[in-house]
Amino acid sequence: MSWTYDPQNIFARILRGEIPNKTVAETEHTLVFHDIAPHAPVHVLAIPKGPYVNLDHFAAEASDAEIIDFHRTVARVIAELGLSGPEGYRAITNAGTSGMQEVPHYHLHILGGRVLGRLVEKA
Ligand code: 5GP
């Protein structure tokens, strides 16, 4: 499988500092920031800094260091946002046209702070 990364996508521009963001956490390989149009009281986006289009691209081609850093940072943010207790959260990632992915840079949505309903609508 090959993936084509568009370096002009909005998250690439955020990573280059061309567009501001409200940063929640930043590490060598990962950035977490608030979604500009939140769907819940807590709605942040975790992205790798590397040029990966979606989850399967990241999982297949990122280095071990990137993958570990990303998930450890996600775990730390979930705890820091107070979501690691029984009320929990939802983590979602969209890919392609079926997933209705808007921004073609891999991102994990982390939502919480209210009951979020069922995962998807029935067709
Ligand atoms: P997708 O539909 O690709 O899974 O989600 C893209 C998300 O990026 C949406 O929730 C949208 O609100 C968010 N988003 C789009 N543009 C910007 C932006 O410029 N800044 C931030 N912080 N979020 C954005």
PDB file of C-alpha atoms and ligand atoms in Angstrom:
ATOM      1  CA  MET A   1       0.000   0.000   0.000  1.00  0.00           C
ATOM      2  CA  SER A   2       1.245   3.495  -0.712  1.00  0.00           C
ATOM      3  CA  TRP A   3      -0.091   6.728   0.712  1.00  0.00           C
ATOM      4  CA  THR A   4       0.259  10.224  -0.702  1.00  0.00           C
ATOM      5  CA  TYR A   5       0.682  12.984   1.850  1.00  0.00           C
ATOM      6  CA  ASP A   6      -0.426  16.541   1.038  1.00  0.00           C
ATOM      7  CA  PRO A   7       2.016  18.894   2.819  1.00  0.00           C
ATOM      8  CA  GLN A   8      -0.453  21.773   2.430  1.00  0.00           C
ATOM      9  CA  ASN A   9      -3.106  20.203   4.657  1.00  0.00           C
ATOM     10  CA  ILE A  10      -4.170  22.321   7.611  1.00  0.00           C
ATOM     11  CA  PHE A  11      -2.473  20.205  10.284  1.00  0.00           C
ATOM     12  CA  ALA A  12       0.821  20.307   8.383  1.00  0.00           C
ATOM     13  CA  ARG A  13       0.460  24.082   8.424  1.00  0.00           C
ATOM     14  CA  ILE A  14      -0.221  24.006  12.173  1.00  0.00           C
ATOM     15  CA  LEU A  15       2.919  21.888  12.673  1.00  0.00           C
ATOM     16  CA  ARG A  16       4.959  24.426  10.678  1.00  0.00           C
ATOM     17  CA  GLY A  17       3.614  27.217  12.874  1.00  0.00           C
ATOM     18  CA  GLU A  18       1.757  28.873   9.983  1.00  0.00           C
ATOM     19  CA  ILE A  19      -1.607  28.582  11.776  1.00  0.00           C
ATOM     20  CA  PRO A  20      -2.058  28.998  15.548  1.00  0.00           C
ATOM     21  CA  ASN A  21      -3.405  26.277  17.776  1.00  0.00           C
ATOM     22  CA  LYS A  22      -4.332  25.816  21.420  1.00  0.00           C
ATOM     23  CA  THR A  23      -1.719  23.259  22.437  1.00  0.00           C
ATOM     24  CA  VAL A  24      -2.502  20.718  25.155  1.00  0.00           C
ATOM     25  CA  ALA A  25       0.734  18.710  24.931  1.00  0.00           C
ATOM     26  CA  GLU A  26       3.791  18.601  22.725  1.00  0.00           C
ATOM     27  CA  THR A  27       6.629  16.088  22.535  1.00  0.00           C
ATOM     28  CA  GLU A  28       9.362  15.264  20.047  1.00  0.00           C
ATOM     29  CA  HIS A  29       6.962  13.309  17.817  1.00  0.00           C
ATOM     30  CA  THR A  30       3.446  14.330  18.857  1.00  0.00           C
ATOM     31  CA  LEU A  31       1.199  17.386  19.168  1.00  0.00           C
ATOM     32  CA  VAL A  32      -2.158  17.510  20.962  1.00  0.00           C
ATOM     33  CA  PHE A  33      -4.384  20.567  20.562  1.00  0.00           C
ATOM     34  CA  HIS A  34      -7.987  21.647  20.979  1.00  0.00           C
ATOM     35  CA  ASP A  35     -10.347  21.063  18.060  1.00  0.00           C
ATOM     36  CA  ILE A  36     -11.480  24.376  16.582  1.00  0.00           C
ATOM     37  CA  ALA A  37     -15.131  23.204  16.490  1.00  0.00           C
ATOM     38  CA  PRO A  38     -15.576  21.006  19.574  1.00  0.00           C
ATOM     39  CA  HIS A  39     -18.307  18.364  19.598  1.00  0.00           C
ATOM     40  CA  ALA A  40     -18.103  17.817  23.367  1.00  0.00           C
ATOM     41  CA  PRO A  41     -16.935  19.715  26.474  1.00  0.00           C
ATOM     42  CA  VAL A  42     -13.538  18.103  25.868  1.00  0.00           C
ATOM     43  CA  HIS A  43     -12.475  17.631  22.238  1.00  0.00           C
ATOM     44  CA  VAL A  44      -8.792  17.469  21.461  1.00  0.00           C
ATOM     45  CA  LEU A  45      -6.855  16.147  18.488  1.00  0.00           C
ATOM     46  CA  ALA A  46      -3.657  14.128  18.833  1.00  0.00           C
ATOM     47  CA  ILE A  47      -1.413  14.103  15.774  1.00  0.00           C
ATOM     48  CA  PRO A  48       1.999  12.685  14.999  1.00  0.00           C
ATOM     49  CA  LYS A  49       4.452  15.285  13.728  1.00  0.00           C
ATOM     50  CA  GLY A  50       5.460  13.009  10.859  1.00  0.00           C
ATOM     51  CA  PRO A  51       3.710  13.071   7.461  1.00  0.00           C
ATOM     52  CA  TYR A  52       1.137  10.300   7.851  1.00  0.00           C
ATOM     53  CA  VAL A  53      -2.238  10.428   6.126  1.00  0.00           C
ATOM     54  CA  ASN A  54      -4.258   8.191   8.419  1.00  0.00           C
ATOM     55  CA  LEU A  55      -4.126   5.465  11.047  1.00  0.00           C
ATOM     56  CA  ASP A  56      -3.131   2.627   8.737  1.00  0.00           C
ATOM     57  CA  HIS A  57      -0.360   4.745   7.215  1.00  0.00           C
ATOM     58  CA  PHE A  58       0.942   5.688  10.678  1.00  0.00           C
ATOM     59  CA  ALA A  59       0.682   2.132  12.013  1.00  0.00           C
ATOM     60  CA  ALA A  60       2.431   0.663   8.964  1.00  0.00           C
ATOM     61  CA  GLU A  61       5.236   3.163   8.400  1.00  0.00           C
ATOM     62  CA  ALA A  62       5.954   5.233  11.518  1.00  0.00           C
ATOM     63  CA  SER A  63       8.992   4.330  13.591  1.00  0.00           C
ATOM     64  CA  ASP A  64       8.649   2.517  16.897  1.00  0.00           C
ATOM     65  CA  ALA A  65       9.718   5.739  18.625  1.00  0.00           C
ATOM     66  CA  GLU A  66       6.942   7.722  16.938  1.00  0.00           C
ATOM     67  CA  ILE A  67       4.293   5.105  17.695  1.00  0.00           C
ATOM     68  CA  ILE A  68       5.296   4.779  21.335  1.00  0.00           C
ATOM     69  CA  ASP A  69       5.588   8.530  21.836  1.00  0.00           C
ATOM     70  CA  PHE A  70       2.167   9.113  20.263  1.00  0.00           C
ATOM     71  CA  HIS A  71       0.365   6.603  22.457  1.00  0.00           C
ATOM     72  CA  ARG A  72       2.172   7.514  25.664  1.00  0.00           C
ATOM     73  CA  THR A  73       1.300  11.167  25.020  1.00  0.00           C
ATOM     74  CA  VAL A  74      -2.343  10.270  24.374  1.00  0.00           C
ATOM     75  CA  ALA A  75      -2.430   8.375  27.674  1.00  0.00           C
ATOM     76  CA  ARG A  76      -0.898  11.312  29.541  1.00  0.00           C
ATOM     77  CA  VAL A  77      -3.366  13.786  28.018  1.00  0.00           C
ATOM     78  CA  ILE A  78      -6.355  11.561  28.799  1.00  0.00           C
ATOM     79  CA  ALA A  79      -5.234  11.481  32.430  1.00  0.00           C
ATOM     80  CA  GLU A  80      -4.486  15.221  32.564  1.00  0.00           C
ATOM     81  CA  LEU A  81      -7.893  16.073  31.084  1.00  0.00           C
ATOM     82  CA  GLY A  82      -9.566  14.014  33.814  1.00  0.00           C
ATOM     83  CA  LEU A  83     -10.962  11.426  31.419  1.00  0.00           C
ATOM     84  CA  SER A  84      -9.246   8.290  32.709  1.00  0.00           C
ATOM     85  CA  GLY A  85     -11.896   7.510  35.355  1.00  0.00           C
ATOM     86  CA  PRO A  86     -15.128   5.550  34.927  1.00  0.00           C
ATOM     87  CA  GLU A  87     -16.863   8.279  32.893  1.00  0.00           C
ATOM     88  CA  GLY A  88     -14.266   7.710  30.218  1.00  0.00           C
ATOM     89  CA  TYR A  89     -14.074   9.214  26.756  1.00  0.00           C
ATOM     90  CA  ARG A  90     -14.263   8.311  23.086  1.00  0.00           C
ATOM     91  CA  ALA A  91     -11.293   8.133  20.744  1.00  0.00           C
ATOM     92  CA  ILE A  92     -12.154   8.258  17.049  1.00  0.00           C
ATOM     93  CA  THR A  93     -10.168   8.414  13.869  1.00  0.00           C
ATOM     94  CA  ASN A  94     -11.639   8.922  10.425  1.00  0.00           C
ATOM     95  CA  ALA A  95     -10.067   7.822   7.140  1.00  0.00           C
ATOM     96  CA  GLY A  96     -10.958   8.408   3.519  1.00  0.00           C
ATOM     97  CA  THR A  97     -14.328   9.086   2.018  1.00  0.00           C
ATOM     98  CA  SER A  98     -16.294   6.437   3.951  1.00  0.00           C
ATOM     99  CA  GLY A  99     -14.826   7.743   7.198  1.00  0.00           C
ATOM    100  CA  MET A 100     -15.505  11.316   6.011  1.00  0.00           C
ATOM    101  CA  GLN A 101     -11.956  12.401   6.870  1.00  0.00           C
ATOM    102  CA  GLU A 102     -11.701  16.151   6.450  1.00  0.00           C
ATOM    103  CA  VAL A 103      -8.011  16.736   7.152  1.00  0.00           C
ATOM    104  CA  PRO A 104      -5.603  14.257   5.490  1.00  0.00           C
ATOM    105  CA  HIS A 105      -3.077  14.131   8.333  1.00  0.00           C
ATOM    106  CA  TYR A 106      -3.593  11.306  10.831  1.00  0.00           C
ATOM    107  CA  HIS A 107      -5.392  12.552  13.931  1.00  0.00           C
ATOM    108  CA  LEU A 108      -7.064  10.902  16.877  1.00  0.00           C
ATOM    109  CA  HIS A 109     -10.110  12.745  18.213  1.00  0.00           C
ATOM    110  CA  ILE A 110     -10.438  12.440  22.003  1.00  0.00           C
ATOM    111  CA  LEU A 111     -13.877  13.465  23.229  1.00  0.00           C
ATOM    112  CA  GLY A 112     -15.356  13.520  26.708  1.00  0.00           C
ATOM    113  CA  GLY A 113     -17.273  15.433  29.326  1.00  0.00           C
ATOM    114  CA  ARG A 114     -20.723  14.232  28.286  1.00  0.00           C
ATOM    115  CA  VAL A 115     -22.483  11.042  27.254  1.00  0.00           C
ATOM    116  CA  LEU A 116     -21.551  10.729  23.605  1.00  0.00           C
ATOM    117  CA  GLY A 117     -24.298   8.476  22.246  1.00  0.00           C
ATOM    118  CA  ARG A 118     -23.851   5.382  20.130  1.00  0.00           C
ATOM    119  CA  LEU A 119     -20.779   4.997  17.985  1.00  0.00           C
ATOM    120  CA  VAL A 120     -22.394   5.443  14.567  1.00  0.00           C
ATOM    121  CA  GLU A 121     -25.835   6.015  13.147  1.00  0.00           C
ATOM    122  CA  LYS A 122     -27.538   3.002  11.623  1.00  0.00           C
ATOM    123  CA  ALA A 123     -27.622   3.124   7.824  1.00  0.00           C
TER     124      ALA A 123
HETATM  125  P1  5GP B   1     -11.830  14.787  10.478  1.00  0.00           P
HETATM  126  O1  5GP B   1     -13.190  15.031   9.886  1.00  0.00           O
HETATM  127  O2  5GP B   1     -10.743  14.925   9.439  1.00  0.00           O
HETATM  128  O3  5GP B   1     -11.741  13.521  11.259  1.00  0.00           O
HETATM  129  O4  5GP B   1     -11.633  15.915  11.564  1.00  0.00           O
HETATM  130  C1  5GP B   1     -10.969  17.135  11.325  1.00  0.00           C
HETATM  131  C2  5GP B   1     -11.136  17.988  12.563  1.00  0.00           C
HETATM  132  O5  5GP B   1     -10.231  19.068  12.461  1.00  0.00           O
HETATM  133  C3  5GP B   1     -12.541  18.583  12.733  1.00  0.00           C
HETATM  134  O6  5GP B   1     -13.082  18.180  13.993  1.00  0.00           O
HETATM  135  C4  5GP B   1     -12.289  20.081  12.657  1.00  0.00           C
HETATM  136  O7  5GP B   1     -13.121  20.832  13.542  1.00  0.00           O
HETATM  137  C5  5GP B   1     -10.832  20.205  13.004  1.00  0.00           C
HETATM  138  N1  5GP B   1     -10.156  21.349  12.397  1.00  0.00           N
HETATM  139  C6  5GP B   1     -10.223  21.735  11.098  1.00  0.00           C
HETATM  140  N2  5GP B   1      -9.452  22.810  10.890  1.00  0.00           N
HETATM  141  C7  5GP B   1      -8.881  23.117  12.078  1.00  0.00           C
HETATM  142  C8  5GP B   1      -7.983  24.131  12.498  1.00  0.00           C
HETATM  143  O8  5GP B   1      -7.541  24.990  11.734  1.00  0.00           O
HETATM  144  N3  5GP B   1      -7.622  24.133  13.813  1.00  0.00           N
HETATM  145  C9  5GP B   1      -8.082  23.192  14.689  1.00  0.00           C
HETATM  146  N4  5GP B   1      -7.654  23.283  15.951  1.00  0.00           N
HETATM  147  N5  5GP B   1      -8.930  22.217  14.332  1.00  0.00           N
HETATM  148  C10 5GP B   1      -9.333  22.185  13.038  1.00  0.00           C
END
